[in-house]
Amino acid sequence: MSIPTIVPGKTRVGWIGTGVMGSSMVGHLMNAGFAATVYNRNRSKTEALVARGARWADSPAEVARQSDVVFAIVGFPKDVRDVMLGAQGALAGAAPGCVLVDMTTSEPSLAVEIYEAAKAKGVHSVDAPVSGGDIGAREARLSIMLGGDQPVIEALNPLWSAMGKTIVYQGGPGAGQHTKMVNQILIASGMIGVCEALLYGYKAGLDLPTVLQSVGSGAAGSWSLSNLGPRIMNNNFDPGFFVEHFIKDMGIALDESRRMGLSLPGLALANQLYLAVQAQGMGRNGTHALQLALARLAGIDWKNRG
């Protein structure tokens, strides 16, 4: 199969899913000189991009008909299956040589399925989940974890570099998704630590911003502490990444761990705690809303603390 040469102003880019992450990511591609065709189930979420010059398409298949490289970043594996493999999915509209890129955090097995279906049609497929949240998306500082055929992935370097800073090839189809599971397992236990530490500091009567100055740059420092810690202190639980999507990710990782015969009790605990967060009506909050649920266990009304 031919591999496209990526040239700003010539290569046509398609984008499916213009939510919190996707709108920033395709915006960077447009800033780099790539013409974009966009689709979202809620058309209103594409209006700002269309106002900047993107074209609207009424289905993922239509996006692919107008594109050389099609990116998707949607919510759940069932959404990935629909926008990639459905009757009006991107593969249905993709010409031979087109590249389909799924940037959703999804199932490794689905990434392999899409790869095989695309290959049978002469189409390339790459799994490319990201880490960095809404901040990384806005600042084009995402970590992009890549699975698929290495020559195809290398050909897309001008596109990766417009969206991210840490761009690493992990292996064949599904390897990007497996790497993202490693990332999510690390975050799951890490968020428990961040929230419990801030609860402890508060209960001990410490000034939390001052505490963060001491611990944030040492061995206990982390992206979650530095970026989400201040949000927690300021009662800003707006989503960079939705709780309900994180639960989905942990479910995938737990399923994969069971398939491999692994016991991951820390991940299982985090999953149960986040299910409690969702049950308390915070599924559309950011992952740091775990603080509110843990505070309730301690009898603390975090948002109204003195």
XYZ file of C-alpha atoms in Angstrom:
306
model
C 0.000 0.000 0.000
C 1.203 3.490 -0.775
C 2.113 5.742 2.137
C 1.039 9.382 1.859
C 3.535 12.234 1.895
C 2.395 14.827 4.407
C 2.555 18.396 3.106
C 0.856 21.414 4.741
C -1.540 23.035 2.321
C -1.804 19.822 0.296
C -2.550 16.945 2.668
C -6.239 16.845 3.572
C -6.953 16.109 7.217
C -10.225 14.767 8.611
C -11.243 14.974 12.255
C -14.006 13.050 14.038
C -14.812 14.197 17.567
C -14.391 17.869 18.458
C -14.886 17.795 22.208
C -12.591 18.992 25.000
C -9.504 17.392 23.437
C -10.305 17.119 19.758
C -11.148 20.754 19.117
C -7.731 21.894 20.353
C -5.869 19.136 18.527
C -7.382 19.735 15.106
C -6.969 23.453 15.725
C -3.207 22.940 15.924
C -3.251 21.062 12.613
C -5.120 23.944 11.023
C -2.589 26.385 12.478
C 0.154 24.289 10.870
C -1.448 24.818 7.462
C -3.528 21.675 7.017
C -7.043 21.957 5.594
C -9.514 20.123 7.833
C -12.892 18.455 7.417
C -14.677 17.883 10.725
C -17.547 15.834 12.125
C -19.132 15.629 15.562
C -22.441 14.105 16.652
C -23.317 17.491 18.131
C -22.714 19.804 15.201
C -22.606 22.895 17.412
C -19.259 21.720 18.788
C -17.713 22.194 15.328
C -18.964 25.741 14.780
C -15.830 27.490 16.049
C -13.655 25.332 13.785
C -15.896 25.913 10.779
C -15.709 29.646 11.474
C -11.925 29.305 11.206
C -12.156 27.587 7.836
C -12.777 23.902 8.516
C -15.334 22.090 6.375
C -18.287 20.281 7.923
C -19.126 16.711 6.883
C -22.344 14.976 7.878
C -20.822 11.553 8.633
C -17.462 9.931 9.382
C -17.631 8.298 5.943
C -17.964 11.715 4.323
C -15.006 12.973 6.345
C -12.914 10.122 4.948
C -14.031 10.785 1.364
C -12.591 14.279 1.678
C -9.394 13.359 3.556
C -6.002 11.714 3.179
C -5.583 11.184 6.932
C -8.574 10.787 9.265
C -8.247 11.242 13.027
C -10.859 10.240 15.598
C -11.013 10.976 19.304
C -14.365 9.983 20.765
C -15.703 8.671 24.075
C -15.963 4.905 24.303
C -14.934 1.781 22.355
C -18.490 1.438 21.021
C -18.152 4.960 19.610
C -14.816 4.049 18.033
C -16.379 0.995 16.409
C -19.229 3.112 15.067
C -17.147 5.967 13.642
C -14.495 3.665 12.201
C -16.248 0.435 11.190
C -19.950 1.369 11.050
C -22.027 1.604 7.883
C -21.296 5.343 7.801
C -17.900 4.962 9.435
C -14.605 6.311 8.196
C -13.468 3.028 6.655
C -16.578 2.963 4.462
C -15.512 6.259 2.893
C -11.750 5.768 2.867
C -9.896 5.337 -0.419
C -6.897 2.987 -0.703
C -3.834 4.629 0.819
C -5.871 6.680 3.294
C -4.710 6.558 6.927
C -7.167 6.107 9.812
C -5.867 7.231 13.205
C -7.757 6.477 16.418
C -6.600 8.729 19.260
C -9.318 7.580 21.666
C -8.235 5.530 24.656
C -9.802 2.251 23.613
C -9.426 -1.520 23.604
C -6.184 -2.948 22.191
C -8.185 -5.758 20.569
C -10.371 -3.211 18.768
C -7.269 -1.455 17.465
C -6.140 -4.756 15.945
C -9.610 -5.351 14.489
C -9.645 -1.927 12.826
C -6.116 -2.495 11.514
C -7.067 -5.801 9.902
C -10.305 -4.444 8.404
C -8.483 -1.422 7.016
C -5.644 -3.515 5.612
C -8.129 -5.670 3.701
C -9.306 -2.519 1.938
C -5.841 -1.120 1.239
C -6.182 1.457 4.016
C -3.671 2.118 6.802
C -4.642 2.198 10.476
C -2.802 3.556 13.521
C -3.738 3.527 17.194
C -2.474 6.724 18.810
C -3.940 7.385 22.271
C -2.672 10.448 24.083
C -1.886 11.654 27.577
C -1.766 15.197 28.861
C -5.433 16.099 29.207
C -7.029 19.337 28.156
C -3.931 21.325 29.139
C -1.659 19.202 26.949
C -4.144 19.408 24.087
C -4.399 23.206 24.306
C -0.645 23.672 24.554
C 0.243 21.017 21.915
C 2.278 19.176 24.543
C 0.573 15.785 24.426
C 2.330 12.469 24.807
C 1.302 10.329 21.827
C 1.648 6.534 22.077
C 1.777 4.916 18.668
C 0.895 1.441 17.445
C 0.824 0.202 13.862
C 3.185 0.035 10.897
C 6.274 2.098 11.657
C 6.793 3.518 8.124
C 3.227 4.857 8.128
C 3.651 6.347 11.578
C 6.931 8.010 10.613
C 5.308 9.476 7.501
C 2.809 11.249 9.760
C 5.501 12.991 11.829
C 4.503 16.512 10.658
C 1.022 15.839 12.053
C 2.183 14.322 15.343
C 4.583 17.198 15.983
C 1.802 19.759 15.555
C -0.124 18.183 18.439
C 2.407 16.699 20.823
C 5.881 16.842 22.301
C 6.524 13.231 23.312
C 5.925 11.035 20.282
C 6.980 7.408 20.700
C 6.467 4.350 18.494
C 5.510 1.436 20.755
C 5.077 -1.444 18.300
C 2.479 -3.084 16.087
C -1.299 -2.584 16.098
C -2.660 -2.336 19.636
C 0.696 -1.426 21.193
C -0.286 2.218 21.530
C -3.437 1.252 23.418
C -1.561 -1.133 25.710
C 0.886 1.664 26.511
C -2.017 3.963 27.356
C -3.272 1.331 29.795
C 0.113 1.507 31.546
C -0.364 5.279 31.716
C -3.867 5.001 33.169
C -2.811 2.469 35.788
C -0.126 4.901 36.947
C -2.619 7.768 37.090
C -5.240 5.726 38.949
C -3.096 5.044 41.991
C -1.421 8.444 41.714
C -4.712 10.327 41.980
C -5.578 8.471 45.172
C -2.253 9.602 46.614
C -2.757 13.235 45.579
C -6.248 13.414 47.057
C -5.404 11.623 50.294
C -2.313 13.797 50.791
C -4.299 17.012 50.366
C -6.947 15.716 52.768
C -4.256 14.941 55.322
C -2.687 18.372 54.912
C -6.033 20.088 55.316
C -6.972 18.072 58.410
C -3.561 18.850 59.923
C -4.280 22.554 59.572
C -1.592 23.239 56.976
C -1.750 25.878 54.254
C -2.083 23.686 51.189
C -0.471 26.015 48.594
C 2.547 26.298 50.901
C 2.652 22.523 51.290
C 2.622 22.159 47.510
C 5.694 24.405 47.280
C 7.613 21.946 49.439
C 6.459 18.615 48.073
C 5.694 19.423 44.440
C 9.311 19.614 43.314
C 10.595 16.634 45.278
C 10.268 12.881 44.963
C 6.515 13.122 45.588
C 5.968 15.500 42.690
C 3.813 14.468 39.740
C 1.860 15.918 36.837
C -1.362 15.292 38.731
C -0.126 17.058 41.848
C 1.249 20.078 39.977
C -1.660 20.529 37.570
C -4.677 19.166 39.416
C -3.610 19.956 42.972
C -4.229 23.715 42.520
C -7.599 22.987 40.909
C -8.589 20.862 43.890
C -7.544 23.627 46.283
C -9.577 26.169 44.301
C -12.686 23.940 44.072
C -12.384 23.814 40.282
C -13.532 20.353 39.267
C -14.218 21.131 35.619
C -13.138 18.269 33.375
C -9.824 18.037 31.690
C -10.707 14.356 31.530
C -14.139 13.042 32.521
C -14.572 10.657 35.449
C -16.849 8.474 33.313
C -14.149 8.147 30.646
C -11.537 7.273 33.263
C -13.807 4.526 34.585
C -14.020 3.219 31.024
C -10.222 3.197 30.774
C -9.767 1.390 34.074
C -12.349 -1.170 32.972
C -10.344 -1.857 29.824
C -7.145 -2.217 31.845
C -8.819 -4.569 34.327
C -10.210 -6.682 31.485
C -6.775 -6.882 29.873
C -5.111 -7.720 33.192
C -7.575 -10.565 33.773
C -6.907 -11.850 30.276
C -3.171 -11.863 31.066
C -3.674 -13.458 34.484
C -2.531 -10.358 36.378
C -3.784 -9.256 39.777
C -3.745 -5.449 40.042
C -5.368 -4.632 43.398
C -4.401 -0.954 43.328
C -6.170 -0.479 40.024
C -9.211 -2.388 41.283
C -9.406 -0.108 44.338
C -9.155 3.020 42.194
C -11.900 1.718 39.934
C -14.221 1.148 42.892
C -13.532 4.618 44.291
C -14.253 6.254 40.959
C -17.480 4.291 40.627
C -18.463 5.918 43.925
C -17.586 9.341 42.473
C -19.832 8.616 39.500
C -22.632 7.357 41.760
C -22.527 10.703 43.560
C -23.389 12.456 40.304
C -19.890 13.520 39.293
C -19.320 11.399 36.207
C -18.936 14.505 34.023
C -16.491 16.164 36.404
C -12.734 15.916 36.063
C -10.854 12.966 37.510
C -9.694 15.116 40.432
C -13.316 15.113 41.683
C -12.157 12.009 43.539
C -11.241 14.557 46.213
C -14.918 15.285 46.893
C -15.808 11.624 47.383
C -12.829 10.914 49.651
C -13.566 14.058 51.653
C -17.117 12.836 52.238
C -15.747 9.573 53.619
C -13.828 11.710 56.115
C -16.897 13.795 56.976
C -15.478 16.878 55.237
C -17.488 19.140 52.957
C -14.526 20.014 50.766
C -16.129 22.783 48.740
C -17.323 24.580 51.882
C -14.312 23.911 54.077
C -13.190 26.755 56.273
